Amino acid sequence: MNDTPRSVKQVGFTVNGQAVALEVAARRTLAEALREDLGLTGTKVGCNRAECGSCTVLVDGRAVFACTMQVVEMGGRQVTTVEGLACHGELHPLQEAFIEHDAVQCGICIPGILMALKALLDRTLDPTEDEVKHAVAGNLCRCGTYPNTVKATLAAARALRDDAEATIARGSR
Ligand code: FES
Ligand code: FES
């Protein structure tokens, strides 16, 4: 007999490539589950009502506000947080470029901005300046890093394009 209270649900999904299983209250948000149940505090919560973008994560590759999603909706999905950006101990080119172009001030908005831009660069490695601005239109930065955010993103796109071209050139030898 299942003695799980009706208000508690079970959900299984993937976070940064790792399978997770949680028992959660039905209305628990994805942001709460990531930060409080899974200890992934890189995802920030600012407004908690879909206005600031600081909680942005990827769900099946799409940038979403984790404060607006219930974690029980995540069954079988792939969630990527800012902790999943670095790979084998190396920062993602976006992270490198943000440091290089001084696009980080207090950092509260930065995880969400990085994830919104990761979704963009996963779609295109040749974004226009307007596409970069549009990708982060829902992400507020009180420190005003916007101009450097755009420069950093275009630089990261160039670095990723160069990597892709080098890989193709190696494969054709
Ligand atoms: S905390 Fe989710 S949009 Fe502000
Ligand atoms: S770097 Fe401070 S809010 Fe964006």
Tab-separated table of N, CA and C and ligand atoms in Angstrom:
chain	number	residue	atom	x	y	z
A	1	MET	N	0.841	-1.188	0.000
A	1	MET	CA	0.000	0.000	0.000
A	1	MET	C	0.880	1.242	0.000
A	2	ASN	N	0.496	2.229	-0.798
A	2	ASN	CA	1.282	3.469	-0.860
A	2	ASN	C	0.822	4.408	0.259
A	3	ASP	N	1.742	4.697	1.226
A	3	ASP	CA	1.338	5.555	2.331
A	3	ASP	C	1.851	6.989	2.169
A	4	THR	N	2.216	7.359	0.904
A	4	THR	CA	2.655	8.728	0.662
A	4	THR	C	1.449	9.663	0.782
A	5	PRO	N	1.535	10.693	1.623
A	5	PRO	CA	0.397	11.620	1.718
A	5	PRO	C	0.081	12.219	0.346
A	6	ARG	N	-1.208	12.537	0.101
A	6	ARG	CA	-1.597	13.030	-1.228
A	6	ARG	C	-0.905	14.329	-1.597
A	7	SER	N	-0.531	15.130	-0.590
A	7	SER	CA	0.107	16.413	-0.904
A	7	SER	C	1.583	16.248	-1.247
A	8	VAL	N	2.126	15.023	-1.044
A	8	VAL	CA	3.535	14.765	-1.362
A	8	VAL	C	3.610	13.914	-2.615
A	9	LYS	N	4.432	14.344	-3.553
A	9	LYS	CA	4.534	13.614	-4.825
A	9	LYS	C	5.961	13.156	-5.040
A	10	GLN	N	6.108	12.121	-5.835
A	10	GLN	CA	7.441	11.650	-6.194
A	10	GLN	C	7.725	12.087	-7.624
A	11	VAL	N	8.964	12.476	-7.865
A	11	VAL	CA	9.314	12.909	-9.214
A	11	VAL	C	10.772	12.543	-9.484
A	12	GLY	N	11.021	12.068	-10.702
A	12	GLY	CA	12.383	11.734	-11.108
A	12	GLY	C	12.749	12.506	-12.362
A	13	PHE	N	13.913	13.093	-12.374
A	13	PHE	CA	14.369	13.833	-13.553
A	13	PHE	C	15.889	13.882	-13.537
A	14	THR	N	16.467	14.579	-14.496
A	14	THR	CA	17.929	14.638	-14.598
A	14	THR	C	18.380	16.069	-14.357
A	15	VAL	N	19.403	16.225	-13.534
A	15	VAL	CA	19.966	17.558	-13.308
A	15	VAL	C	21.450	17.503	-13.638
A	16	ASN	N	21.851	18.284	-14.602
A	16	ASN	CA	23.257	18.328	-15.025
A	16	ASN	C	23.803	16.921	-15.302
A	17	GLY	N	22.954	16.119	-15.944
A	17	GLY	CA	23.362	14.781	-16.351
A	17	GLY	C	23.212	13.703	-15.285
A	18	GLN	N	22.828	14.079	-14.069
A	18	GLN	CA	22.662	13.093	-12.990
A	18	GLN	C	21.175	12.859	-12.733
A	19	ALA	N	20.801	11.583	-12.608
A	19	ALA	CA	19.402	11.283	-12.291
A	19	ALA	C	19.132	11.631	-10.826
A	20	VAL	N	17.997	12.256	-10.557
A	20	VAL	CA	17.611	12.555	-9.183
A	20	VAL	C	16.171	12.095	-8.972
A	21	ALA	N	15.866	11.723	-7.728
A	21	ALA	CA	14.504	11.340	-7.372
A	21	ALA	C	14.153	12.084	-6.088
A	22	LEU	N	13.013	12.737	-6.090
A	22	LEU	CA	12.631	13.551	-4.930
A	22	LEU	C	11.204	13.229	-4.520
A	23	GLU	N	10.943	13.402	-3.226
A	23	GLU	CA	9.568	13.407	-2.720
A	23	GLU	C	9.300	14.839	-2.304
A	24	VAL	N	8.354	15.464	-2.940
A	24	VAL	CA	8.186	16.901	-2.727
A	24	VAL	C	6.717	17.261	-2.527
A	25	ALA	N	6.500	18.381	-1.858
A	25	ALA	CA	5.146	18.922	-1.767
A	25	ALA	C	4.706	19.305	-3.174
A	26	ALA	N	3.418	19.125	-3.444
A	26	ALA	CA	2.916	19.305	-4.816
A	26	ALA	C	3.214	20.693	-5.365
A	27	ARG	N	3.258	21.700	-4.526
A	27	ARG	CA	3.445	23.061	-5.033
A	27	ARG	C	4.890	23.550	-4.925
A	28	ARG	N	5.821	22.644	-4.594
A	28	ARG	CA	7.223	23.075	-4.467
A	28	ARG	C	7.740	23.522	-5.834
A	29	THR	N	8.435	24.654	-5.866
A	29	THR	CA	8.923	25.122	-7.169
A	29	THR	C	10.227	24.420	-7.521
A	30	LEU	N	10.536	24.468	-8.816
A	30	LEU	CA	11.808	23.905	-9.275
A	30	LEU	C	12.965	24.649	-8.609
A	31	ALA	N	12.838	25.960	-8.454
A	31	ALA	CA	13.918	26.737	-7.823
A	31	ALA	C	14.136	26.276	-6.380
A	32	GLU	N	13.059	26.048	-5.641
A	32	GLU	CA	13.186	25.587	-4.248
A	32	GLU	C	13.837	24.210	-4.212
A	33	ALA	N	13.404	23.335	-5.110
A	33	ALA	CA	13.957	21.975	-5.105
A	33	ALA	C	15.447	21.991	-5.446
A	34	LEU	N	15.822	22.798	-6.448
A	34	LEU	CA	17.241	22.850	-6.831
A	34	LEU	C	18.084	23.354	-5.664
A	35	ARG	N	17.645	24.446	-5.063
A	35	ARG	CA	18.470	25.093	-4.031
A	35	ARG	C	18.418	24.351	-2.695
A	36	GLU	N	17.214	23.963	-2.270
A	36	GLU	CA	17.056	23.458	-0.906
A	36	GLU	C	17.127	21.933	-0.815
A	37	ASP	N	16.645	21.229	-1.838
A	37	ASP	CA	16.667	19.764	-1.782
A	37	ASP	C	17.949	19.207	-2.398
A	38	LEU	N	18.460	19.894	-3.430
A	38	LEU	CA	19.630	19.364	-4.140
A	38	LEU	C	20.896	20.160	-3.878
A	39	GLY	N	20.805	21.244	-3.130
A	39	GLY	CA	21.995	22.021	-2.753
A	39	GLY	C	22.629	22.772	-3.910
A	40	LEU	N	21.876	22.965	-5.001
A	40	LEU	CA	22.429	23.666	-6.169
A	40	LEU	C	22.072	25.151	-6.049
A	41	THR	N	22.833	25.843	-5.208
A	41	THR	CA	22.490	27.217	-4.866
A	41	THR	C	23.016	28.232	-5.887
A	42	GLY	N	23.631	27.736	-6.969
A	42	GLY	CA	24.020	28.644	-8.049
A	42	GLY	C	22.799	29.324	-8.650
A	43	THR	N	21.685	28.624	-8.712
A	43	THR	CA	20.435	29.221	-9.192
A	43	THR	C	19.926	30.182	-8.123
A	44	LYS	N	19.797	31.440	-8.477
A	44	LYS	CA	19.389	32.456	-7.501
A	44	LYS	C	17.884	32.724	-7.578
A	45	VAL	N	17.330	33.180	-6.467
A	45	VAL	CA	15.925	33.591	-6.447
A	45	VAL	C	15.889	35.060	-6.038
A	46	GLY	N	15.431	35.884	-6.968
A	46	GLY	CA	15.333	37.313	-6.687
A	46	GLY	C	13.905	37.683	-6.351
A	47	CYS	N	13.082	37.856	-7.390
A	47	CYS	CA	11.701	38.315	-7.189
A	47	CYS	C	10.762	37.190	-6.767
A	48	ASN	N	11.036	35.976	-7.211
A	48	ASN	CA	10.171	34.806	-6.974
A	48	ASN	C	8.802	34.961	-7.632
A	49	ARG	N	8.710	35.767	-8.680
A	49	ARG	CA	7.425	35.916	-9.378
A	49	ARG	C	7.616	36.258	-10.858
A	50	ALA	N	8.578	35.635	-11.495
A	50	ALA	CA	8.739	35.731	-12.962
A	50	ALA	C	9.029	37.141	-13.463
A	51	GLU	N	9.757	37.928	-12.685
A	51	GLU	CA	10.040	39.290	-13.145
A	51	GLU	C	11.521	39.605	-13.322
A	52	CYS	N	12.427	38.818	-12.726
A	52	CYS	CA	13.834	39.243	-12.739
A	52	CYS	C	14.768	38.317	-13.524
A	53	GLY	N	14.397	37.068	-13.693
A	53	GLY	CA	15.216	36.133	-14.466
A	53	GLY	C	16.397	35.531	-13.733
A	54	SER	N	16.591	35.872	-12.462
A	54	SER	CA	17.775	35.356	-11.762
A	54	SER	C	17.720	33.835	-11.563
A	55	CYS	N	16.511	33.258	-11.667
A	55	CYS	CA	16.351	31.815	-11.437
A	55	CYS	C	16.389	31.006	-12.735
A	56	THR	N	16.811	31.636	-13.844
A	56	THR	CA	16.738	30.952	-15.148
A	56	THR	C	17.590	29.688	-15.189
A	57	VAL	N	16.990	28.596	-15.607
A	57	VAL	CA	17.690	27.321	-15.851
A	57	VAL	C	17.199	26.790	-17.199
A	58	LEU	N	17.824	25.741	-17.671
A	58	LEU	CA	17.346	25.114	-18.906
A	58	LEU	C	16.540	23.871	-18.564
A	59	VAL	N	15.397	23.728	-19.201
A	59	VAL	CA	14.609	22.491	-19.105
A	59	VAL	C	14.473	21.960	-20.526
A	60	ASP	N	15.053	20.790	-20.761
A	60	ASP	CA	15.110	20.229	-22.116
A	60	ASP	C	15.641	21.272	-23.105
A	61	GLY	N	16.650	22.015	-22.666
A	61	GLY	CA	17.333	22.965	-23.541
A	61	GLY	C	16.682	24.334	-23.647
A	62	ARG	N	15.515	24.502	-23.040
A	62	ARG	CA	14.803	25.787	-23.140
A	62	ARG	C	14.992	26.574	-21.854
A	63	ALA	N	15.275	27.872	-21.986
A	63	ALA	CA	15.457	28.701	-20.794
A	63	ALA	C	14.093	28.978	-20.157
A	64	VAL	N	13.995	28.688	-18.851
A	64	VAL	CA	12.722	28.911	-18.138
A	64	VAL	C	13.028	29.536	-16.781
A	65	PHE	N	12.034	30.177	-16.197
A	65	PHE	CA	12.161	30.709	-14.845
A	65	PHE	C	11.807	29.583	-13.864
A	66	ALA	N	12.797	29.161	-13.093
A	66	ALA	CA	12.576	28.025	-12.182
A	66	ALA	C	11.623	28.381	-11.042
A	67	CYS	N	11.432	29.679	-10.781
A	67	CYS	CA	10.516	30.061	-9.692
A	67	CYS	C	9.064	29.911	-10.100
A	68	THR	N	8.831	29.739	-11.411
A	68	THR	CA	7.437	29.649	-11.870
A	68	THR	C	7.030	28.210	-12.170
A	69	MET	N	7.957	27.276	-12.070
A	69	MET	CA	7.649	25.901	-12.442
A	69	MET	C	7.561	25.028	-11.198
A	70	GLN	N	6.591	24.147	-11.175
A	70	GLN	CA	6.506	23.205	-10.062
A	70	GLN	C	7.420	22.030	-10.381
A	71	VAL	N	8.144	21.584	-9.366
A	71	VAL	CA	9.119	20.523	-9.621
A	71	VAL	C	8.424	19.227	-10.049
A	72	VAL	N	7.175	19.024	-9.645
A	72	VAL	CA	6.488	17.794	-10.062
A	72	VAL	C	6.259	17.754	-11.576
A	73	GLU	N	6.381	18.920	-12.235
A	73	GLU	CA	6.250	18.951	-13.702
A	73	GLU	C	7.514	18.468	-14.404
A	74	MET	N	8.576	18.211	-13.649
A	74	MET	CA	9.878	17.916	-14.249
A	74	MET	C	10.070	16.443	-14.590
A	75	GLY	N	9.087	15.595	-14.303
A	75	GLY	CA	9.246	14.154	-14.505
A	75	GLY	C	9.826	13.801	-15.874
A	76	GLY	N	10.980	13.115	-15.883
A	76	GLY	CA	11.597	12.642	-17.118
A	76	GLY	C	12.340	13.713	-17.902
A	77	ARG	N	12.373	14.940	-17.389
A	77	ARG	CA	13.011	16.018	-18.150
A	77	ARG	C	14.477	16.197	-17.772
A	78	GLN	N	15.168	16.964	-18.613
A	78	GLN	CA	16.588	17.246	-18.377
A	78	GLN	C	16.719	18.708	-17.972
A	79	VAL	N	17.204	18.900	-16.757
A	79	VAL	CA	17.383	20.258	-16.235
A	79	VAL	C	18.880	20.556	-16.211
A	80	THR	N	19.231	21.753	-16.657
A	80	THR	CA	20.629	22.185	-16.577
A	80	THR	C	20.684	23.483	-15.787
A	81	THR	N	21.560	23.507	-14.791
A	81	THR	CA	21.741	24.709	-13.973
A	81	THR	C	23.132	25.269	-14.253
A	82	VAL	N	23.423	26.408	-13.647
A	82	VAL	CA	24.730	27.026	-13.881
A	82	VAL	C	25.874	26.101	-13.434
A	83	GLU	N	25.599	25.218	-12.471
A	83	GLU	CA	26.645	24.278	-12.031
A	83	GLU	C	27.011	23.300	-13.152
A	84	GLY	N	26.110	23.153	-14.128
A	84	GLY	CA	26.362	22.214	-15.215
A	84	GLY	C	27.079	22.838	-16.405
A	85	LEU	N	27.421	24.108	-16.306
A	85	LEU	CA	28.074	24.773	-17.448
A	85	LEU	C	29.538	24.364	-17.597
A	86	ALA	N	30.278	24.401	-16.509
A	86	ALA	CA	31.689	24.015	-16.578
A	86	ALA	C	31.770	22.525	-16.885
A	87	CYS	N	32.823	22.146	-17.602
A	87	CYS	CA	32.932	20.741	-18.032
A	87	CYS	C	34.354	20.259	-17.779
A	88	HIS	N	34.510	19.118	-17.111
A	88	HIS	CA	35.831	18.564	-16.803
A	88	HIS	C	36.754	19.622	-16.195
A	89	GLY	N	36.206	20.405	-15.270
A	89	GLY	CA	37.024	21.397	-14.564
A	89	GLY	C	37.347	22.637	-15.365
A	90	GLU	N	36.798	22.739	-16.590
A	90	GLU	CA	37.053	23.934	-17.405
A	90	GLU	C	35.792	24.764	-17.510
A	91	LEU	N	35.960	26.089	-17.329
A	91	LEU	CA	34.803	26.970	-17.464
A	91	LEU	C	34.265	26.914	-18.892
A	92	HIS	N	32.957	27.137	-19.004
A	92	HIS	CA	32.340	27.259	-20.324
A	92	HIS	C	32.858	28.549	-20.972
A	93	PRO	N	33.009	28.586	-22.307
A	93	PRO	CA	33.458	29.817	-22.970
A	93	PRO	C	32.658	31.060	-22.581
A	94	LEU	N	31.373	30.898	-22.291
A	94	LEU	CA	30.591	32.055	-21.829
A	94	LEU	C	31.131	32.570	-20.498
A	95	GLN	N	31.443	31.641	-19.593
A	95	GLN	CA	31.971	32.051	-18.288
A	95	GLN	C	33.333	32.724	-18.449
A	96	GLU	N	34.185	32.139	-19.307
A	96	GLU	CA	35.507	32.741	-19.572
A	96	GLU	C	35.333	34.163	-20.099
A	97	ALA	N	34.407	34.317	-21.053
A	97	ALA	CA	34.236	35.622	-21.696
A	97	ALA	C	33.642	36.642	-20.719
A	98	PHE	N	32.764	36.199	-19.827
A	98	PHE	CA	32.210	37.126	-18.828
A	98	PHE	C	33.322	37.671	-17.927
A	99	ILE	N	34.277	36.804	-17.583
A	99	ILE	CA	35.398	37.267	-16.751
A	99	ILE	C	36.265	38.229	-17.566
A	100	GLU	N	36.599	37.788	-18.772
A	100	GLU	CA	37.484	38.571	-19.649
A	100	GLU	C	36.920	39.967	-19.944
A	101	HIS	N	35.608	40.046	-20.142
A	101	HIS	CA	34.988	41.320	-20.540
A	101	HIS	C	34.342	42.044	-19.365
A	102	ASP	N	34.703	41.639	-18.162
A	102	ASP	CA	34.252	42.348	-16.963
A	102	ASP	C	32.731	42.472	-16.910
A	103	ALA	N	32.041	41.371	-17.230
A	103	ALA	CA	30.578	41.401	-17.264
A	103	ALA	C	29.964	40.933	-15.944
A	104	VAL	N	30.787	40.758	-14.920
A	104	VAL	CA	30.275	40.276	-13.628
A	104	VAL	C	30.518	41.343	-12.578
A	105	GLN	N	29.447	41.793	-11.934
A	105	GLN	CA	29.624	42.720	-10.803
A	105	GLN	C	29.257	41.951	-9.524
A	106	CYS	N	28.049	42.156	-8.992
A	106	CYS	CA	27.725	41.439	-7.744
A	106	CYS	C	27.453	39.966	-7.996
A	107	GLY	N	27.012	39.636	-9.208
A	107	GLY	CA	26.851	38.228	-9.560
A	107	GLY	C	25.490	37.628	-9.303
A	108	ILE	N	24.579	38.363	-8.665
A	108	ILE	CA	23.267	37.764	-8.367
A	108	ILE	C	22.512	37.389	-9.646
A	109	CYS	N	22.592	38.240	-10.643
A	109	CYS	CA	21.855	37.979	-11.882
A	109	CYS	C	22.597	37.014	-12.814
A	110	ILE	N	23.895	36.842	-12.569
A	110	ILE	CA	24.758	36.205	-13.571
A	110	ILE	C	24.392	34.747	-13.883
A	111	PRO	N	24.087	33.907	-12.894
A	111	PRO	CA	23.723	32.530	-13.274
A	111	PRO	C	22.545	32.479	-14.245
A	112	GLY	N	21.528	33.302	-13.986
A	112	GLY	CA	20.363	33.316	-14.875
A	112	GLY	C	20.714	33.839	-16.254
A	113	ILE	N	21.539	34.885	-16.285
A	113	ILE	CA	21.941	35.444	-17.585
A	113	ILE	C	22.751	34.414	-18.366
A	114	LEU	N	23.670	33.750	-17.696
A	114	LEU	CA	24.484	32.732	-18.378
A	114	LEU	C	23.597	31.642	-18.972
A	115	MET	N	22.579	31.215	-18.229
A	115	MET	CA	21.745	30.124	-18.732
A	115	MET	C	20.874	30.591	-19.903
A	116	ALA	N	20.379	31.831	-19.830
A	116	ALA	CA	19.600	32.356	-20.965
A	116	ALA	C	20.482	32.420	-22.216
A	117	LEU	N	21.742	32.811	-22.025
A	117	LEU	CA	22.653	32.919	-23.175
A	117	LEU	C	23.130	31.556	-23.654
A	118	LYS	N	23.242	30.604	-22.739
A	118	LYS	CA	23.595	29.234	-23.158
A	118	LYS	C	22.501	28.707	-24.104
A	119	ALA	N	21.244	28.963	-23.748
A	119	ALA	CA	20.142	28.511	-24.619
A	119	ALA	C	20.283	29.152	-26.001
A	120	LEU	N	20.664	30.436	-26.035
A	120	LEU	CA	20.833	31.114	-27.331
A	120	LEU	C	21.979	30.479	-28.125
A	121	LEU	N	23.146	30.303	-27.478
A	121	LEU	CA	24.316	29.779	-28.211
A	121	LEU	C	24.146	28.305	-28.581
A	122	ASP	N	23.265	27.600	-27.891
A	122	ASP	CA	22.955	26.228	-28.318
A	122	ASP	C	22.142	26.243	-29.617
A	123	ARG	N	21.439	27.366	-29.853
A	123	ARG	CA	20.647	27.481	-31.093
A	123	ARG	C	21.485	28.030	-32.232
A	124	THR	N	22.365	28.993	-31.934
A	124	THR	CA	23.184	29.607	-32.984
A	124	THR	C	24.531	30.034	-32.424
A	125	LEU	N	25.584	29.781	-33.189
A	125	LEU	CA	26.915	30.250	-32.788
A	125	LEU	C	27.252	31.557	-33.496
A	126	ASP	N	26.270	32.138	-34.183
A	126	ASP	CA	26.521	33.395	-34.883
A	126	ASP	C	25.389	34.382	-34.592
A	127	PRO	N	25.159	34.667	-33.307
A	127	PRO	CA	24.021	35.536	-32.979
A	127	PRO	C	24.327	36.989	-33.300
A	128	THR	N	23.290	37.746	-33.629
A	128	THR	CA	23.452	39.192	-33.784
A	128	THR	C	23.383	39.827	-32.397
A	129	GLU	N	23.806	41.099	-32.355
A	129	GLU	CA	23.723	41.828	-31.093
A	129	GLU	C	22.267	41.882	-30.607
A	130	ASP	N	21.342	42.085	-31.536
A	130	ASP	CA	19.929	42.145	-31.146
A	130	ASP	C	19.448	40.803	-30.597
A	131	GLU	N	19.931	39.718	-31.180
A	131	GLU	CA	19.520	38.395	-30.661
A	131	GLU	C	20.049	38.191	-29.241
A	132	VAL	N	21.253	38.671	-28.973
A	132	VAL	CA	21.798	38.556	-27.610
A	132	VAL	C	20.935	39.374	-26.654
A	133	LYS	N	20.615	40.609	-27.050
A	133	LYS	CA	19.789	41.469	-26.181
A	133	LYS	C	18.418	40.830	-25.946
A	134	HIS	N	17.850	40.253	-26.994
A	134	HIS	CA	16.535	39.627	-26.869
A	134	HIS	C	16.601	38.428	-25.924
A	135	ALA	N	17.704	37.668	-26.011
A	135	ALA	CA	17.836	36.458	-25.173
A	135	ALA	C	17.848	36.802	-23.684
A	136	VAL	N	18.372	37.993	-23.345
A	136	VAL	CA	18.446	38.355	-21.915
A	136	VAL	C	17.433	39.452	-21.555
A	137	ALA	N	16.434	39.624	-22.427
A	137	ALA	CA	15.450	40.685	-22.180
A	137	ALA	C	14.678	40.447	-20.875
A	138	GLY	N	14.592	39.206	-20.438
A	138	GLY	CA	13.863	38.919	-19.196
A	138	GLY	C	14.753	38.847	-17.974
A	139	ASN	N	16.028	39.226	-18.128
A	139	ASN	CA	16.983	39.111	-17.016
A	139	ASN	C	17.409	40.508	-16.568
A	140	LEU	N	17.038	40.869	-15.356
A	140	LEU	CA	17.397	42.194	-14.833
A	140	LEU	C	18.759	42.146	-14.147
A	141	CYS	N	19.554	43.199	-14.372
A	141	CYS	CA	20.841	43.320	-13.690
A	141	CYS	C	20.896	44.708	-13.058
A	142	ARG	N	20.852	44.758	-11.752
A	142	ARG	CA	20.853	46.060	-11.063
A	142	ARG	C	22.212	46.740	-11.165
A	143	CYS	N	23.264	45.967	-11.441
A	143	CYS	CA	24.600	46.566	-11.550
A	143	CYS	C	24.846	47.120	-12.951
A	144	GLY	N	23.924	46.854	-13.881
A	144	GLY	CA	24.037	47.443	-15.218
A	144	GLY	C	25.171	46.894	-16.049
A	145	THR	N	25.355	45.585	-16.043
A	145	THR	CA	26.454	45.000	-16.826
A	145	THR	C	26.077	44.771	-18.297
A	146	TYR	N	24.923	45.288	-18.721
A	146	TYR	CA	24.408	44.911	-20.045
A	146	TYR	C	25.402	45.082	-21.208
A	147	PRO	N	26.084	46.242	-21.353
A	147	PRO	CA	26.972	46.372	-22.523
A	147	PRO	C	28.064	45.297	-22.524
A	148	ASN	N	28.631	45.010	-21.359
A	148	ASN	CA	29.688	44.004	-21.317
A	148	ASN	C	29.133	42.586	-21.492
A	149	THR	N	27.889	42.398	-21.093
A	149	THR	CA	27.226	41.103	-21.321
A	149	THR	C	27.154	40.814	-22.820
A	150	VAL	N	26.782	41.834	-23.591
A	150	VAL	CA	26.674	41.644	-25.040
A	150	VAL	C	28.048	41.362	-25.635
A	151	LYS	N	29.061	42.174	-25.241
A	151	LYS	CA	30.418	41.959	-25.772
A	151	LYS	C	30.907	40.554	-25.425
A	152	ALA	N	30.699	40.141	-24.200
A	152	ALA	CA	31.179	38.827	-23.751
A	152	ALA	C	30.494	37.705	-24.527
A	153	THR	N	29.204	37.861	-24.778
A	153	THR	CA	28.464	36.792	-25.472
A	153	THR	C	28.937	36.660	-26.912
A	154	LEU	N	29.152	37.787	-27.572
A	154	LEU	CA	29.633	37.719	-28.963
A	154	LEU	C	31.032	37.109	-29.004
A	155	ALA	N	31.865	37.409	-27.989
A	155	ALA	CA	33.212	36.817	-27.924
A	155	ALA	C	33.121	35.307	-27.675
A	156	ALA	N	32.209	34.893	-26.797
A	156	ALA	CA	32.041	33.454	-26.519
A	156	ALA	C	31.560	32.731	-27.773
A	157	ALA	N	30.656	33.375	-28.505
A	157	ALA	CA	30.156	32.757	-29.743
A	157	ALA	C	31.310	32.570	-30.730
A	158	ARG	N	32.180	33.604	-30.825
A	158	ARG	CA	33.344	33.493	-31.728
A	158	ARG	C	34.240	32.337	-31.298
A	159	ALA	N	34.494	32.218	-29.990
A	159	ALA	CA	35.371	31.146	-29.477
A	159	ALA	C	34.758	29.774	-29.775
A	160	LEU	N	33.449	29.654	-29.599
A	160	LEU	CA	32.788	28.372	-29.865
A	160	LEU	C	32.811	28.046	-31.360
A	161	ARG	N	32.645	29.095	-32.191
A	161	ARG	CA	32.710	28.873	-33.649
A	161	ARG	C	34.110	28.403	-34.043
A	162	ASP	N	35.134	29.075	-33.474
A	162	ASP	CA	36.519	28.687	-33.786
A	162	ASP	C	36.772	27.239	-33.382
A	163	ASP	N	36.278	26.860	-32.204
A	163	ASP	CA	36.434	25.469	-31.740
A	163	ASP	C	35.773	24.504	-32.706
A	164	ALA	N	34.540	24.855	-33.118
A	164	ALA	CA	33.784	23.963	-34.018
A	164	ALA	C	34.521	23.819	-35.345
A	165	GLU	N	35.057	24.944	-35.866
A	165	GLU	CA	35.769	24.888	-37.151
A	165	GLU	C	37.054	24.070	-37.024
A	166	ALA	N	37.750	24.221	-35.895
A	166	ALA	CA	38.984	23.457	-35.681
A	166	ALA	C	38.677	21.962	-35.606
A	167	THR	N	37.563	21.619	-34.966
A	167	THR	CA	37.185	20.190	-34.864
A	167	THR	C	36.891	19.625	-36.241
A	168	ILE	N	36.169	20.419	-37.065
A	168	ILE	CA	35.840	19.939	-38.420
A	168	ILE	C	37.118	19.780	-39.234
A	169	ALA	N	38.047	20.750	-39.110
A	169	ALA	CA	39.296	20.686	-39.875
A	169	ALA	C	40.113	19.459	-39.472
A	170	ARG	N	40.132	19.160	-38.175
A	170	ARG	CA	40.891	17.965	-37.718
A	170	ARG	C	40.280	16.697	-38.287
A	171	GLY	N	38.915	16.663	-38.311
A	171	GLY	CA	38.216	15.476	-38.799
A	171	GLY	C	38.417	15.236	-40.282
A	172	SER	N	38.693	16.304	-41.050
A	172	SER	CA	38.805	16.155	-42.504
A	172	SER	C	40.244	15.830	-42.928
A	173	ARG	N	41.169	15.784	-41.932
A	173	ARG	CA	42.557	15.477	-42.325
A	173	ARG	C	42.754	13.991	-42.557
B	1	FES	S1	13.309	34.683	-9.121
B	1	FES	FE1	12.406	33.773	-10.837
B	1	FES	S2	12.128	35.383	-12.238
B	1	FES	FE2	12.850	36.374	-10.428
B	2	FES	S1	25.934	41.765	-11.637
B	2	FES	FE1	24.801	42.576	-9.946
B	2	FES	S2	22.708	42.290	-10.461
B	2	FES	FE2	23.814	41.810	-12.244
